mmCIF file with all atom_site columns, C-alpha atoms in Angstrom:
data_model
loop_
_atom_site.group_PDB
_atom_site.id
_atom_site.type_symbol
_atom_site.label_atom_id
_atom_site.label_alt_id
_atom_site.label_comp_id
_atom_site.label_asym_id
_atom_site.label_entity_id
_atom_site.label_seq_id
_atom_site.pdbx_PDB_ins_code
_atom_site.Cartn_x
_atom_site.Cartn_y
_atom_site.Cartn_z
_atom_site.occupancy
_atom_site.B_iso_or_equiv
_atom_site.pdbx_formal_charge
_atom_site.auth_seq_id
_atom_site.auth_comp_id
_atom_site.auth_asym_id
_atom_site.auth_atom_id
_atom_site.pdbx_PDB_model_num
ATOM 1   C CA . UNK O 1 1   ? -24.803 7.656   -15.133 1.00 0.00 ? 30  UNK O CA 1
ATOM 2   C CA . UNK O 1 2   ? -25.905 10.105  -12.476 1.00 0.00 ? 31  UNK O CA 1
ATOM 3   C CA . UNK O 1 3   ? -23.418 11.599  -9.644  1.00 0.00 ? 32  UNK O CA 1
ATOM 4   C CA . UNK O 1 4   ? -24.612 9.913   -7.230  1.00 0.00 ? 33  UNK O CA 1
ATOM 5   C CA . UNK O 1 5   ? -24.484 6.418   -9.048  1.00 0.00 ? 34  UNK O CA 1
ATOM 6   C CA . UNK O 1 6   ? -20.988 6.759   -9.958  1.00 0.00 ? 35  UNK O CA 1
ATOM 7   C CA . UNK O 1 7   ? -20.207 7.588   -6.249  1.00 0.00 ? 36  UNK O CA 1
ATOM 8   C CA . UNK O 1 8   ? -22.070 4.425   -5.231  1.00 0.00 ? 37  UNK O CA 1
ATOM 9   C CA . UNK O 1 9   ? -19.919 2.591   -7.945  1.00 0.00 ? 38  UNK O CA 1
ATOM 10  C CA . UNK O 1 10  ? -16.835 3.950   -6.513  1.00 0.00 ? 39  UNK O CA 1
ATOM 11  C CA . UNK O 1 11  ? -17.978 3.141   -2.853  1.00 0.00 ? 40  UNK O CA 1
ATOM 12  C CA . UNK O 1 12  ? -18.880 -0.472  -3.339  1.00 0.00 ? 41  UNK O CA 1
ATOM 13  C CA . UNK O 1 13  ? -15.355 -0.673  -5.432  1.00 0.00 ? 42  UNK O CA 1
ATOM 14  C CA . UNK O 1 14  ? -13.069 0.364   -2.488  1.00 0.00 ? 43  UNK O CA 1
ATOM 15  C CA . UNK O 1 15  ? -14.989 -2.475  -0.301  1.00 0.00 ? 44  UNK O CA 1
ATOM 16  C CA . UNK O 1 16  ? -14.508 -5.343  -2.929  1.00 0.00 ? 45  UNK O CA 1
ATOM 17  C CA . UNK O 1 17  ? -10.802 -4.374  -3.795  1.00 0.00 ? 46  UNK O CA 1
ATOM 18  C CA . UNK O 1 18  ? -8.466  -6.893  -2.527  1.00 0.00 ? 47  UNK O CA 1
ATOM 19  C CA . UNK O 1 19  ? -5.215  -5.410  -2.758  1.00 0.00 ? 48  UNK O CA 1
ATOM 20  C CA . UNK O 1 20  ? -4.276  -2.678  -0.325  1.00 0.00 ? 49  UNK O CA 1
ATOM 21  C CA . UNK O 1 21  ? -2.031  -0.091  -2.201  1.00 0.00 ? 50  UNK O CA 1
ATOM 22  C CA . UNK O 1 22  ? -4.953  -0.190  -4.445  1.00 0.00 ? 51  UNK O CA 1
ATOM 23  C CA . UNK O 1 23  ? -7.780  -0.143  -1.891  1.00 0.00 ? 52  UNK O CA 1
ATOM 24  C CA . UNK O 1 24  ? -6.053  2.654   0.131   1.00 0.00 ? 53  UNK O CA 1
ATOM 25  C CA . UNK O 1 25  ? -6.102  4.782   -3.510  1.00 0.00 ? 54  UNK O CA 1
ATOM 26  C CA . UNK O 1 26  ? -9.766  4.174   -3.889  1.00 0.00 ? 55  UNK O CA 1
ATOM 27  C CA . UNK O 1 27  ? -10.579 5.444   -0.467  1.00 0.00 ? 56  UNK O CA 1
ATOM 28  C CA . UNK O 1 28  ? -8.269  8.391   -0.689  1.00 0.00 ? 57  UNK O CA 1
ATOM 29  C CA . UNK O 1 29  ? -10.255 9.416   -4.467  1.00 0.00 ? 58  UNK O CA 1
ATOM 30  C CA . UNK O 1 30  ? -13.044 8.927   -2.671  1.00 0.00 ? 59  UNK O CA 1
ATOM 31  C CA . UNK O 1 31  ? -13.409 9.688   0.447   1.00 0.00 ? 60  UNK O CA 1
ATOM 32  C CA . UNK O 1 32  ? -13.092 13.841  2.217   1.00 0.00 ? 61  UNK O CA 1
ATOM 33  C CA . UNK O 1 33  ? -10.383 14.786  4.422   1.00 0.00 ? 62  UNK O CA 1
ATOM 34  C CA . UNK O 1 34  ? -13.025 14.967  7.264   1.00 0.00 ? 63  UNK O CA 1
ATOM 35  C CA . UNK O 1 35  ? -14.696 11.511  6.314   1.00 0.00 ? 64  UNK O CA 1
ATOM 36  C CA . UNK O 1 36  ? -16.830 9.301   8.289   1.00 0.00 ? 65  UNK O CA 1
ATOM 37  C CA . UNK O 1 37  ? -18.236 5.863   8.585   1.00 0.00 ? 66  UNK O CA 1
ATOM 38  C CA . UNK O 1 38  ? -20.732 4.642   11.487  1.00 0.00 ? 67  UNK O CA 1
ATOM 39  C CA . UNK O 1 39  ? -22.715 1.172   11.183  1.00 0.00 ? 68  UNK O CA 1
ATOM 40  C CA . UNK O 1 40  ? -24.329 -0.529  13.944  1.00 0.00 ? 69  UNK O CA 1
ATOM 41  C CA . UNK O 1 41  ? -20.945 -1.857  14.409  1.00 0.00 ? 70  UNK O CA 1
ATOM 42  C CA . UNK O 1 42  ? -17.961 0.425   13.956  1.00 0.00 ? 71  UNK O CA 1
ATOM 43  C CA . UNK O 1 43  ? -17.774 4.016   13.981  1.00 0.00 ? 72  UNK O CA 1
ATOM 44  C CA . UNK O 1 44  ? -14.725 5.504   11.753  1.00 0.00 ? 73  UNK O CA 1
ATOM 45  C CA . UNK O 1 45  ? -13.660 9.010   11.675  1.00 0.00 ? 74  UNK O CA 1
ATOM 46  C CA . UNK O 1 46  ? -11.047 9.777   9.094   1.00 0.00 ? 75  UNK O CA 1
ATOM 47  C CA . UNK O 1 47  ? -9.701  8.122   5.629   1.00 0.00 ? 76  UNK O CA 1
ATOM 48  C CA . UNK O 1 48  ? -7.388  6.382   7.849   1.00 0.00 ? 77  UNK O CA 1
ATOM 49  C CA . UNK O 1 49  ? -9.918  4.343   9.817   1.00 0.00 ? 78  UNK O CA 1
ATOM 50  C CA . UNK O 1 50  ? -12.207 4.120   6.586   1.00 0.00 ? 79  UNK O CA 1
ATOM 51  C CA . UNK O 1 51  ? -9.713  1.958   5.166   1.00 0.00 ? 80  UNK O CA 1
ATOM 52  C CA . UNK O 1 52  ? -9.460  0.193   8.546   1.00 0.00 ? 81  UNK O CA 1
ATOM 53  C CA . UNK O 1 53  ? -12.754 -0.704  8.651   1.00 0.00 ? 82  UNK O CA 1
ATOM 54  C CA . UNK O 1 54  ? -12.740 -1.986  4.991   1.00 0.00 ? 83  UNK O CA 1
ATOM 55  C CA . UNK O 1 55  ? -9.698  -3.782  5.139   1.00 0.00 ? 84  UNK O CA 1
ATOM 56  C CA . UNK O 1 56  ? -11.037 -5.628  8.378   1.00 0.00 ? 85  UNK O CA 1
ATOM 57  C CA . UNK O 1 57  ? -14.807 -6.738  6.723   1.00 0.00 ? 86  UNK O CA 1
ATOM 58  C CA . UNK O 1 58  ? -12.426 -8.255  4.062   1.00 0.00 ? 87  UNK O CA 1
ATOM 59  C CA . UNK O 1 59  ? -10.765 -10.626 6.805   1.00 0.00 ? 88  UNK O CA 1
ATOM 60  C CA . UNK O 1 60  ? -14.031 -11.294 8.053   1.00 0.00 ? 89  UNK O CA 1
ATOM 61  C CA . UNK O 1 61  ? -15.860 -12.313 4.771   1.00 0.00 ? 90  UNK O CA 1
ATOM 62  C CA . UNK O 1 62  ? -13.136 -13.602 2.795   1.00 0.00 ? 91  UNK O CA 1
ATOM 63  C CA . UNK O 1 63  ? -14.921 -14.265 -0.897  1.00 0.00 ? 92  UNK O CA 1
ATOM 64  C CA . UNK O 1 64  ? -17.479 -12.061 -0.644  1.00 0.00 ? 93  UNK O CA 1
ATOM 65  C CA . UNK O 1 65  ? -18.309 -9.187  -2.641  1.00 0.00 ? 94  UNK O CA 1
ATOM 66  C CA . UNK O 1 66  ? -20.018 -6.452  -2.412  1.00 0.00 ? 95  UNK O CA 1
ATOM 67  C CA . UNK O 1 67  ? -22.914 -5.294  -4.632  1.00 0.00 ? 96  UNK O CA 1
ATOM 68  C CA . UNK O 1 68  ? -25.641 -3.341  -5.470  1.00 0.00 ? 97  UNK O CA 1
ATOM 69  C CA . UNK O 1 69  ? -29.343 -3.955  -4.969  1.00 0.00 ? 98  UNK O CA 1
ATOM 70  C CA . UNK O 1 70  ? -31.336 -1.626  -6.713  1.00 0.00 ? 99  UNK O CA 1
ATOM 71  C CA . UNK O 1 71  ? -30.953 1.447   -8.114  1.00 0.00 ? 100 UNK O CA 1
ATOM 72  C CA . UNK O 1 72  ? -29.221 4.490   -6.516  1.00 0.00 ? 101 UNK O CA 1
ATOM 73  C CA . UNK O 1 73  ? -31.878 6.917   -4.875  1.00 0.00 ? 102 UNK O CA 1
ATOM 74  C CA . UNK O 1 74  ? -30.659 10.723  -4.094  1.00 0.00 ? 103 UNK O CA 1
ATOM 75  C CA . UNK O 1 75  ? -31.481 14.689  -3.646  1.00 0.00 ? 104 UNK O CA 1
ATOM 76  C CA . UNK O 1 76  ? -29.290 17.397  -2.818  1.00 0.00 ? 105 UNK O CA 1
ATOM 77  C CA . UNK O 1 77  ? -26.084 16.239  -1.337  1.00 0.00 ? 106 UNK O CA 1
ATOM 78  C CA . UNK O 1 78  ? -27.696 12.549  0.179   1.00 0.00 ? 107 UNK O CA 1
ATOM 79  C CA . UNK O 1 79  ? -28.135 9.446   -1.780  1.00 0.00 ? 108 UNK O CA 1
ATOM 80  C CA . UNK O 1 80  ? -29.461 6.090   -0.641  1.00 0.00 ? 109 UNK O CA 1
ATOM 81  C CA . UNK O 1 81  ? -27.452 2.462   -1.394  1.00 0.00 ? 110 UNK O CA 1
ATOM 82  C CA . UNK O 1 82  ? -29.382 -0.800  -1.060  1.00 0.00 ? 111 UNK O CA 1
ATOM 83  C CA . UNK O 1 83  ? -26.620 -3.314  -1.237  1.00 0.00 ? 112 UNK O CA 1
ATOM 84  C CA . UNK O 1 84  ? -25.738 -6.971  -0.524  1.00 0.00 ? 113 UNK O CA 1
ATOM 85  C CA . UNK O 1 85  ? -23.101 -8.877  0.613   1.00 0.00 ? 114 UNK O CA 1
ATOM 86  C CA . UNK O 1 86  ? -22.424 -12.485 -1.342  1.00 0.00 ? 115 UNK O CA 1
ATOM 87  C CA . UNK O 1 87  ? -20.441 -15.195 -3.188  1.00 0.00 ? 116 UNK O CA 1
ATOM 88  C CA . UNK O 1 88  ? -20.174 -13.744 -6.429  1.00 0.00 ? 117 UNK O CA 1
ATOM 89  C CA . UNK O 1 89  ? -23.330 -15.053 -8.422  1.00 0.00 ? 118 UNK O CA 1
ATOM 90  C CA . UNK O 1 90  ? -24.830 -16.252 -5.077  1.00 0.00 ? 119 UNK O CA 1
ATOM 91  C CA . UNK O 1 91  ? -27.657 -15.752 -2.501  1.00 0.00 ? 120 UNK O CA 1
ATOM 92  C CA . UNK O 1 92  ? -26.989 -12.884 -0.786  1.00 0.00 ? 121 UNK O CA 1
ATOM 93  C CA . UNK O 1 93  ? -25.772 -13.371 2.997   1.00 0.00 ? 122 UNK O CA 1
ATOM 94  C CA . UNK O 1 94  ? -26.100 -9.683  4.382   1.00 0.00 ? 123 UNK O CA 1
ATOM 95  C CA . UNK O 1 95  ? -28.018 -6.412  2.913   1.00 0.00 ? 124 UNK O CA 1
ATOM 96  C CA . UNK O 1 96  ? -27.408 -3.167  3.649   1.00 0.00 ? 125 UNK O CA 1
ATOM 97  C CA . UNK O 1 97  ? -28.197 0.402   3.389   1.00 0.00 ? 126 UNK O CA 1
ATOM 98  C CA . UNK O 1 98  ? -25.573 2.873   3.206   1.00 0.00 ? 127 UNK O CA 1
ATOM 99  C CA . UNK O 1 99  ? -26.735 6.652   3.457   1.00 0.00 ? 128 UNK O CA 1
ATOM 100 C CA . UNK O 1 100 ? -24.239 8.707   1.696   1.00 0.00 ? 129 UNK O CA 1
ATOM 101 C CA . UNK O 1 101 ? -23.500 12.073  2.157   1.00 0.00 ? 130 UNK O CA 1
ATOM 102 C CA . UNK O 1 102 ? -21.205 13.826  -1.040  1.00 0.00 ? 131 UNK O CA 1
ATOM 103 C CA . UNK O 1 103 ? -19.560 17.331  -1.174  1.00 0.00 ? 132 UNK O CA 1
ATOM 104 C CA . UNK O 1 104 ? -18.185 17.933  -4.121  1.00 0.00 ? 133 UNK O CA 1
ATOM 105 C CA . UNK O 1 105 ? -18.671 14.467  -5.984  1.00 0.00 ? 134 UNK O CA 1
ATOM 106 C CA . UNK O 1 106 ? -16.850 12.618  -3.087  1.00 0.00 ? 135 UNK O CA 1
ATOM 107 C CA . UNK O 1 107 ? -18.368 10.987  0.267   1.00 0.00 ? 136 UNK O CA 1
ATOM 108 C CA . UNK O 1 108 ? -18.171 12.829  4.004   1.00 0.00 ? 137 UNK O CA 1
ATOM 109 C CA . UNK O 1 109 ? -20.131 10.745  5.687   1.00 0.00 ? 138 UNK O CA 1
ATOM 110 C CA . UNK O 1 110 ? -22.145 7.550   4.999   1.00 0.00 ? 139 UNK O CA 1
ATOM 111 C CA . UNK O 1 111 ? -24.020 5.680   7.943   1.00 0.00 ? 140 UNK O CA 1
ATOM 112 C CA . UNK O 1 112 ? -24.690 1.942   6.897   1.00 0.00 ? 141 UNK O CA 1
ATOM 113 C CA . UNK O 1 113 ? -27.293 -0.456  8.250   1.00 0.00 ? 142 UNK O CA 1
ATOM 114 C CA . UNK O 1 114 ? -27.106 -4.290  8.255   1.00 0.00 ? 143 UNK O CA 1
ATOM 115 C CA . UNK O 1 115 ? -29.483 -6.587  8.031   1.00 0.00 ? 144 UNK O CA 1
ATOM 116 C CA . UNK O 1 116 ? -29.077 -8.842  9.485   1.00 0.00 ? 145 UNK O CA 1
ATOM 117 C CA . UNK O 1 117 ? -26.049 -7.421  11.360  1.00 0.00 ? 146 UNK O CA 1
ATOM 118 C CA . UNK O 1 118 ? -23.262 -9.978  11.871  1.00 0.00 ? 147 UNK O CA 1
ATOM 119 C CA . UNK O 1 119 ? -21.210 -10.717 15.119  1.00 0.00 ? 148 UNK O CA 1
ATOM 120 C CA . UNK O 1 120 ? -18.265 -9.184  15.476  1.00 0.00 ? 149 UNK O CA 1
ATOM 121 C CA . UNK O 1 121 ? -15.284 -11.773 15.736  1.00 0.00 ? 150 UNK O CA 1
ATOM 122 C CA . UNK O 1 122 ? -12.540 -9.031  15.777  1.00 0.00 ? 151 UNK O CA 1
ATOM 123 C CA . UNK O 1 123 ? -13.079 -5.286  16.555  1.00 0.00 ? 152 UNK O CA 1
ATOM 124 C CA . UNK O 1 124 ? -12.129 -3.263  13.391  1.00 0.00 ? 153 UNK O CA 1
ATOM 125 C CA . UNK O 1 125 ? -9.424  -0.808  14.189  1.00 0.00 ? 154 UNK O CA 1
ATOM 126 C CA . UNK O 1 126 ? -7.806  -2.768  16.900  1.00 0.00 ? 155 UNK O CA 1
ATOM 127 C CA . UNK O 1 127 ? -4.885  -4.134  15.049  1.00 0.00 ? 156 UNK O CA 1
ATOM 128 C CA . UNK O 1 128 ? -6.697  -7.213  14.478  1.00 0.00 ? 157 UNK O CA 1
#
């Protein structure tokens, strides 16, 4: 398994894990001091938020999972995620692309793309 699959492993892991003690350990392994996360929905600065932003697509897709579609793709420090969004052993309901940047065999930055992207019911990070 290359570097960058394992880091894909460990990034679609954090967003499927349910429990939050757990989750927040994930994205702490994971994830740079100076981490962050911008979609065509949230933007995220910080481990902090990170989780925020996780924890909050959980609410909104309750029984979904996360997985991958296709193999990893990657040079230097940037590696390319196709991924969907589904009921585990179903159709999927969202794909994505998630453009990771790593230092040092852990993510800095990663800007997703949906498609198609869903409408927001509850902005992540507002307490929701």
């Amino acid at each position: 398994m290359s570097g960058f699959d394992e880091l894909a492993r460990r990034y679609l892991a954090s967003w499927n894990e349910r429990d939050p003690a757990r989750r927040r350990a994930l994205v702490d392994e994971l994830w740079t001091d100076d981490a962050g996360y911008v979609d065509p929905i949230v933007t995220a600065e910080g481990r902090d938020a990170i989780e925020d932003v996780v924890a909050t697509a959980q609410r909104q897709f309750p029984g979904l999972v996360y997985r991958p579609a296709g193999k990893v793709d990657g040079h230097h420090d940037v590696a390319r995620l196709a991924w969907e969004l589904a009921p585990a052993g179903g159709p999927a309901v969202i794909v994505g692309l998630a453009v990771m940047v790593a230092e040092r065999s852990r993510l800095r930055r990663v800007y997703g793309f949906l498609d198609p992207v869903p409408a927001v019911t509850t902005s992540p990070g507002a307490g929701s």
